[in-house]
PDB file of C-alpha atoms and ligand atoms in Angstrom:
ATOM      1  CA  UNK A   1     -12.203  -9.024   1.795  1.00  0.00           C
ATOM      2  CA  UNK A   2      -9.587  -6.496   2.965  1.00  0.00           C
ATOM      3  CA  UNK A   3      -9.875  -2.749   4.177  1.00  0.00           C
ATOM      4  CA  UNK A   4      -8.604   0.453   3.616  1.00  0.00           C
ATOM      5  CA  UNK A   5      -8.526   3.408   5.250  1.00  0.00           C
ATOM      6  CA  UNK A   6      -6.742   6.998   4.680  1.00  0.00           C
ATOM      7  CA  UNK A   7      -6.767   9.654   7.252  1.00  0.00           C
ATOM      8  CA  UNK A   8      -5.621  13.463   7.354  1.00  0.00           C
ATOM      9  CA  UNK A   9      -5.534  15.304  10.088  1.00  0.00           C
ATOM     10  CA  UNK A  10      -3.269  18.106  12.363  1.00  0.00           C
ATOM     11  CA  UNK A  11      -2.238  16.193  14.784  1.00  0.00           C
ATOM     12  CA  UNK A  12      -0.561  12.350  15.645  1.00  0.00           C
ATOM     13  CA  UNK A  13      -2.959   9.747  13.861  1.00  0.00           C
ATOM     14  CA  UNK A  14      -1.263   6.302  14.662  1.00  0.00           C
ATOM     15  CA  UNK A  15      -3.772   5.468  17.222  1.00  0.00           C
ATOM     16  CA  UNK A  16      -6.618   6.145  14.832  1.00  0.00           C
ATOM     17  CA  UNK A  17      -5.039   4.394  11.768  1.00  0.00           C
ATOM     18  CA  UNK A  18      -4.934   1.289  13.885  1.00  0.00           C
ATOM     19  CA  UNK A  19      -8.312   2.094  15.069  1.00  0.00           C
ATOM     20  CA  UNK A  20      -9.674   2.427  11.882  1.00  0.00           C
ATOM     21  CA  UNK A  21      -8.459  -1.150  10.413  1.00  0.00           C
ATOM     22  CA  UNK A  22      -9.517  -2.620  13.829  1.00  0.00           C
ATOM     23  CA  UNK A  23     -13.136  -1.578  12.736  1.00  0.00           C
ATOM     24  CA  UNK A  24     -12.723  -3.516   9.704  1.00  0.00           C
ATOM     25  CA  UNK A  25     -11.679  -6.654  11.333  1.00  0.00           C
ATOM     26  CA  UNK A  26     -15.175  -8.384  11.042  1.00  0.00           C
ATOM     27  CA  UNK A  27     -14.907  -8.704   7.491  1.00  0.00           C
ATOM     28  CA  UNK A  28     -11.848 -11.293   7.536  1.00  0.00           C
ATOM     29  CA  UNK A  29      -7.992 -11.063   7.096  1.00  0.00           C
ATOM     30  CA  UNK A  30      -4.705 -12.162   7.098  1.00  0.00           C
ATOM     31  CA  UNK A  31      -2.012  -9.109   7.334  1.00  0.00           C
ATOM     32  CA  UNK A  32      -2.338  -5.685   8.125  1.00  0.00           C
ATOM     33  CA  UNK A  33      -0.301  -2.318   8.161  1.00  0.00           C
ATOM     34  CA  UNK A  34       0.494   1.485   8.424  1.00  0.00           C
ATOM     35  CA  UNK A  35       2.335   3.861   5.989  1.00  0.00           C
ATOM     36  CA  UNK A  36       2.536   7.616   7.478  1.00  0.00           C
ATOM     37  CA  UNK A  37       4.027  10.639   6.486  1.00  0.00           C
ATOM     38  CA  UNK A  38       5.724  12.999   9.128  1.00  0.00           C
ATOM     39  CA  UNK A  39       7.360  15.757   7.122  1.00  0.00           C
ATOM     40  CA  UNK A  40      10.211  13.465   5.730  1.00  0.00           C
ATOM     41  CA  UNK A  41      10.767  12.590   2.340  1.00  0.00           C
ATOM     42  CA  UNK A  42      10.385   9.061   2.776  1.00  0.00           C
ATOM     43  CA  UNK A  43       6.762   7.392   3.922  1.00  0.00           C
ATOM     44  CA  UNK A  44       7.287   5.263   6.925  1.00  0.00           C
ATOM     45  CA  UNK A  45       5.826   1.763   6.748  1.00  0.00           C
ATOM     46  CA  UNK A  46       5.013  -0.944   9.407  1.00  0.00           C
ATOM     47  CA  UNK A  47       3.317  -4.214   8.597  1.00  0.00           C
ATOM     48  CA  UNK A  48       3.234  -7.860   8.881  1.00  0.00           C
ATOM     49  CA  UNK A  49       0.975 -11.008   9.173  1.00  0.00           C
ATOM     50  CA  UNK A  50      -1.720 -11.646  11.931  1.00  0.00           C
ATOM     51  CA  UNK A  51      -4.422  -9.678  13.962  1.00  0.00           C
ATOM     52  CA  UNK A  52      -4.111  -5.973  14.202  1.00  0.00           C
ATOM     53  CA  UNK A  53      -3.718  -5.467  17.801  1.00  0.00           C
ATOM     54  CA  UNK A  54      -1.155  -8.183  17.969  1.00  0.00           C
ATOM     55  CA  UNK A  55       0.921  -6.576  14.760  1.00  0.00           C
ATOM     56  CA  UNK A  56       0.544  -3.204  16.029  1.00  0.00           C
ATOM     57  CA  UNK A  57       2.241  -3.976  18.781  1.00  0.00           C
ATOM     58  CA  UNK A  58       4.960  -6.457  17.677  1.00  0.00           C
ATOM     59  CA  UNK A  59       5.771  -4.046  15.009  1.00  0.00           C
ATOM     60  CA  UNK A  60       5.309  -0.609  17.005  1.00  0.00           C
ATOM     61  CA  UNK A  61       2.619   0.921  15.003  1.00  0.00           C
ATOM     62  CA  UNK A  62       2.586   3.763  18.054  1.00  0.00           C
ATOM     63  CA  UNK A  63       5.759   4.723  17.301  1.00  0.00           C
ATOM     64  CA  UNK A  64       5.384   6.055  14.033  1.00  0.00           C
ATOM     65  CA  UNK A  65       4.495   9.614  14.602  1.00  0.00           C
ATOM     66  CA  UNK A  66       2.851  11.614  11.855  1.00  0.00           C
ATOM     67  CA  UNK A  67      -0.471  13.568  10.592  1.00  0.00           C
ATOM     68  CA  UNK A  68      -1.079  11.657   6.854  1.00  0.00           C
ATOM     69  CA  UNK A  69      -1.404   8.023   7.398  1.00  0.00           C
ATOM     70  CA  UNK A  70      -2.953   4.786   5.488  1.00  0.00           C
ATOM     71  CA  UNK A  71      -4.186   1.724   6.587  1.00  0.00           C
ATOM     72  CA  UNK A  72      -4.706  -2.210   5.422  1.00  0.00           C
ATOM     73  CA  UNK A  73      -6.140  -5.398   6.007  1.00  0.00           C
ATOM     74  CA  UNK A  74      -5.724  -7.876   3.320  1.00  0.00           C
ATOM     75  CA  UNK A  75      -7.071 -11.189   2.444  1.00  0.00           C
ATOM     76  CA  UNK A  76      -4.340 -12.514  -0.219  1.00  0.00           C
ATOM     77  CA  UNK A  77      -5.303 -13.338  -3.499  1.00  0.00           C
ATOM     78  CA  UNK A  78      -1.759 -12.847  -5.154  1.00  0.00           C
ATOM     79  CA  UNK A  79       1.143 -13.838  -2.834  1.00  0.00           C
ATOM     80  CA  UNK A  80       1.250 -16.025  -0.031  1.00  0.00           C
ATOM     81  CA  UNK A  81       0.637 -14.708   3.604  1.00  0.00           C
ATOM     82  CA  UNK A  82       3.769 -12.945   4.487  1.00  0.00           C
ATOM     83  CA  UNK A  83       5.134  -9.596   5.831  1.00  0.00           C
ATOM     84  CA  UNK A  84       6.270  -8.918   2.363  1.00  0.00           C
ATOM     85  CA  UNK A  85       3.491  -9.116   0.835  1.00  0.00           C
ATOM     86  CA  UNK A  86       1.251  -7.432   3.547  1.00  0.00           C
ATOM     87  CA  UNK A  87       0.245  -3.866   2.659  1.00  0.00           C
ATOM     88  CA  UNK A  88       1.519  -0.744   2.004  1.00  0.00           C
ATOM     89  CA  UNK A  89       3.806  -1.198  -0.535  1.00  0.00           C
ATOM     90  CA  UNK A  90       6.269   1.483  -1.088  1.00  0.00           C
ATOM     91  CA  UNK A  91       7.713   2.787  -4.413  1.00  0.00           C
ATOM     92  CA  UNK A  92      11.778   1.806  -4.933  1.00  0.00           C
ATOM     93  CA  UNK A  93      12.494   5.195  -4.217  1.00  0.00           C
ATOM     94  CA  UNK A  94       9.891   5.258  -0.780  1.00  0.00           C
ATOM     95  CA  UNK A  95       8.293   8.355  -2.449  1.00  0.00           C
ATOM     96  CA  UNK A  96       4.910   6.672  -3.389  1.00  0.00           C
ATOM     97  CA  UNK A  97       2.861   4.019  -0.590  1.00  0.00           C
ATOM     98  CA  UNK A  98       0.125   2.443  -1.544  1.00  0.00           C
ATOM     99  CA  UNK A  99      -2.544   0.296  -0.158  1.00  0.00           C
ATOM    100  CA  UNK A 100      -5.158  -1.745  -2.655  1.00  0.00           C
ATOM    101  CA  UNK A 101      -8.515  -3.782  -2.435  1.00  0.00           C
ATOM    102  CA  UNK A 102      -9.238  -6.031  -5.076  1.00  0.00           C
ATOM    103  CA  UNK A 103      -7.555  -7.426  -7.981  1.00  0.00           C
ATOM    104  CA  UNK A 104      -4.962  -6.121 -11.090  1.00  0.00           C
ATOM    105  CA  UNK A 105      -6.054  -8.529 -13.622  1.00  0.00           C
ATOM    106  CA  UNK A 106      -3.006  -7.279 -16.330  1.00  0.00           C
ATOM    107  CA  UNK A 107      -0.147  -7.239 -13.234  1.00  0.00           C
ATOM    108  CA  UNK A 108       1.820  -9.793 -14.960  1.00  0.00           C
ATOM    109  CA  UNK A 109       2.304  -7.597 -18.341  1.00  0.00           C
ATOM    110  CA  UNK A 110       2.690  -4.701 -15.862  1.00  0.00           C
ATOM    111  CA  UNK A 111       5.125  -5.749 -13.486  1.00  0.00           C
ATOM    112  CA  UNK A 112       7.546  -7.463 -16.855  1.00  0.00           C
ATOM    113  CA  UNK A 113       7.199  -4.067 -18.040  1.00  0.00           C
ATOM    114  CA  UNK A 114       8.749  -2.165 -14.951  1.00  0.00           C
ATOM    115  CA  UNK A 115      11.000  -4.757 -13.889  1.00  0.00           C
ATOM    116  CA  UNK A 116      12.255  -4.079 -17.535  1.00  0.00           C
ATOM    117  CA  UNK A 117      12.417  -0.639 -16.357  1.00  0.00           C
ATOM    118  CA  UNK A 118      14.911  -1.454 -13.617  1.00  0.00           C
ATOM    119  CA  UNK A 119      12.170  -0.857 -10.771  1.00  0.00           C
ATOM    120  CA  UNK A 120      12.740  -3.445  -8.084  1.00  0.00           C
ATOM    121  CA  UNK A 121       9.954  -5.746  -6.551  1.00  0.00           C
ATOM    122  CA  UNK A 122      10.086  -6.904  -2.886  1.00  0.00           C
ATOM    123  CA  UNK A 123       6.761  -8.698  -3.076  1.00  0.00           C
ATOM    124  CA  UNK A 124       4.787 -11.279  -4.859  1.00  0.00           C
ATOM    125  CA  UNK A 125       1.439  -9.251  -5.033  1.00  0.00           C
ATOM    126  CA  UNK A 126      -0.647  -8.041  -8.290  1.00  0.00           C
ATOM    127  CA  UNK A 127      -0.881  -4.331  -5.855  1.00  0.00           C
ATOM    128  CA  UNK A 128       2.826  -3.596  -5.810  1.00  0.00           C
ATOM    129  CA  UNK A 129       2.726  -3.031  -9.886  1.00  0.00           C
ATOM    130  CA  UNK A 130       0.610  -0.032  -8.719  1.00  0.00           C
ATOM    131  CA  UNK A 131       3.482   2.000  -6.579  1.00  0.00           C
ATOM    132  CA  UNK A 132       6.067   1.373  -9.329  1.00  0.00           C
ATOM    133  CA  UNK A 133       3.980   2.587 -11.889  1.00  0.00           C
ATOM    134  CA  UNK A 134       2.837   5.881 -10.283  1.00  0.00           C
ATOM    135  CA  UNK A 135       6.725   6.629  -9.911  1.00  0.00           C
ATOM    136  CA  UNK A 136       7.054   5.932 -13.384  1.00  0.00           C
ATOM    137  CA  UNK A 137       4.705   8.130 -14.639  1.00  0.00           C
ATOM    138  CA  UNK A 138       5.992  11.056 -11.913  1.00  0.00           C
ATOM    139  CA  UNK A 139       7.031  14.119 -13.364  1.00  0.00           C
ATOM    140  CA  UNK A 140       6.013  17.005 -11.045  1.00  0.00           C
ATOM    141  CA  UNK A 141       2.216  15.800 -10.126  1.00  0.00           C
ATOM    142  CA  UNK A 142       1.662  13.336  -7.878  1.00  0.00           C
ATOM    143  CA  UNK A 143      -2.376  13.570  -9.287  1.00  0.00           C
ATOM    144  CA  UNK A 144      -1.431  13.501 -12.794  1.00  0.00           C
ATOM    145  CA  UNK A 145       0.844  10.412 -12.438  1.00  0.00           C
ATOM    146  CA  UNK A 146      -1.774   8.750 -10.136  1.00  0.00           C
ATOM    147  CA  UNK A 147      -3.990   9.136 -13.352  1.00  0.00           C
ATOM    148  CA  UNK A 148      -2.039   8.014 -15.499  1.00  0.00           C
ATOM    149  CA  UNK A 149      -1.514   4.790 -13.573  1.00  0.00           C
ATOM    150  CA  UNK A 150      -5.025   4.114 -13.437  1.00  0.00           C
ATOM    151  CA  UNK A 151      -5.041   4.350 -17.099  1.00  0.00           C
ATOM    152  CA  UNK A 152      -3.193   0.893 -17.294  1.00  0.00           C
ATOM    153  CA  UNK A 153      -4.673  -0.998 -14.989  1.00  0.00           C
ATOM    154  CA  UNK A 154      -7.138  -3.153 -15.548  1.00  0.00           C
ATOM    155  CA  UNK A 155      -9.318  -4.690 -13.069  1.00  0.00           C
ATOM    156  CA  UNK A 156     -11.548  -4.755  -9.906  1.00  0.00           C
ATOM    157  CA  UNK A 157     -10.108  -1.753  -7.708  1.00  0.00           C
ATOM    158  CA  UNK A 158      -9.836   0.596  -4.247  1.00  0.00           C
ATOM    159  CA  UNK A 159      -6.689   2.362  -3.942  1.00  0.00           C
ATOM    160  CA  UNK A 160      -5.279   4.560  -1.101  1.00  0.00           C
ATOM    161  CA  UNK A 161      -1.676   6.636  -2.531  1.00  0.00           C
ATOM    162  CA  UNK A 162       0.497   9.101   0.175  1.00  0.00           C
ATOM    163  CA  UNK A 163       3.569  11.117  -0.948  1.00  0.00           C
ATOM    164  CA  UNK A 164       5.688  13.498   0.713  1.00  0.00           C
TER     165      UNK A 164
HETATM  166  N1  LIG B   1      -4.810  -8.432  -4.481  1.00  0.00           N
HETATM  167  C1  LIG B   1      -4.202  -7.812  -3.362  1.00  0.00           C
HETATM  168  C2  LIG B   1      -3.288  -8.774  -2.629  1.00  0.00           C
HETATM  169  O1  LIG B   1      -3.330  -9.959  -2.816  1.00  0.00           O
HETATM  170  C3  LIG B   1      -5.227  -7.170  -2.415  1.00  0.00           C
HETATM  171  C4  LIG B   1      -6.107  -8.185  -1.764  1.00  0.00           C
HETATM  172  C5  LIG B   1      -7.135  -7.507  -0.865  1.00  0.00           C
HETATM  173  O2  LIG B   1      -8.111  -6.934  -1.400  1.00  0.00           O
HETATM  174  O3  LIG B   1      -6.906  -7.549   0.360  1.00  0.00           O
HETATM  175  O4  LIG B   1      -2.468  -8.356  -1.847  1.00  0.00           O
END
């Protein structure tokens, strides 16, 4: 069973995103990773397979500086074990992260549907159909293309979003 955690704050919170999926650790997993936002345009993302401590370090999870942050552990159910497929997973454009617990039961149709729409997959997970198709429905509102994502999905769900 994965985690997921989502944090705001004023100041630096890489040491408490990592913090925050370390606390979840009990309950099993296989990847883990960061997405934060720092006042750029594009979300910065750090993840890969293995314990938390051990990826936050290989990867340089402290290094990402920045005040709106997610976190994940995952336990695969679509997708093998990999970095790629370790959470967050970024929109094409790296305007949308997202991390996800559970399962998109109608990500086949989904992802056919926005590869169709040129949008480009880099993993083999039912959660990356989720970023892709909250950039598809952007207009100007992050909320109202959030909801109107949620409208196609079908499913068992948690879901974490950032955007610049
Ligand atoms: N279904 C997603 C995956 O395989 C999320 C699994 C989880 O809840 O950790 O990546």
């Amino acid at each position: 069973m994965c985690g997921i955690a989502g944090i705001v704050a004023l100041e630096n919170i890489s040491d408490k995103l990592v913090k925050s999926i370390q606390n979840l650790e009990y309950r099993g997993y296989d990847s883990c990773g960061i997405a934060i936002l720092n006042g750029n345009s594009k979300v910065q993302v750090r993840k890969n397979t293995g314990f938390v401590a051990a990826v936050a370090e290989r990867e340089g999870f402290g290094e990402v500086t920045g005040n709106i942050g997610i976190a994940h552990t995952r336990w695969a159910t679509h997708g093998k074990v990999t970095k790629e497929n370790a959470h967050p997973h970024p929109s094409c454009d790296g305007a949308f992260c997202v991390v996800h617990n559970g399962i998109i039961s109608n990500y086949t149709k989904l992802r056919l549907k926005l590869k169709k729409l040129g949008h480009i997959f880099k993993s083999e997970t039912d959660t990356e159909v989720i970023t892709h198709l909250v950039e598809h429905h952007y207009k100007k509102s992050v909320e109202k293309a959030f909801v109107s994502a949620l409208k196609e999905l079908e499913g068992t769900y948690a879901i974490t979003l950032i955007s610049p």
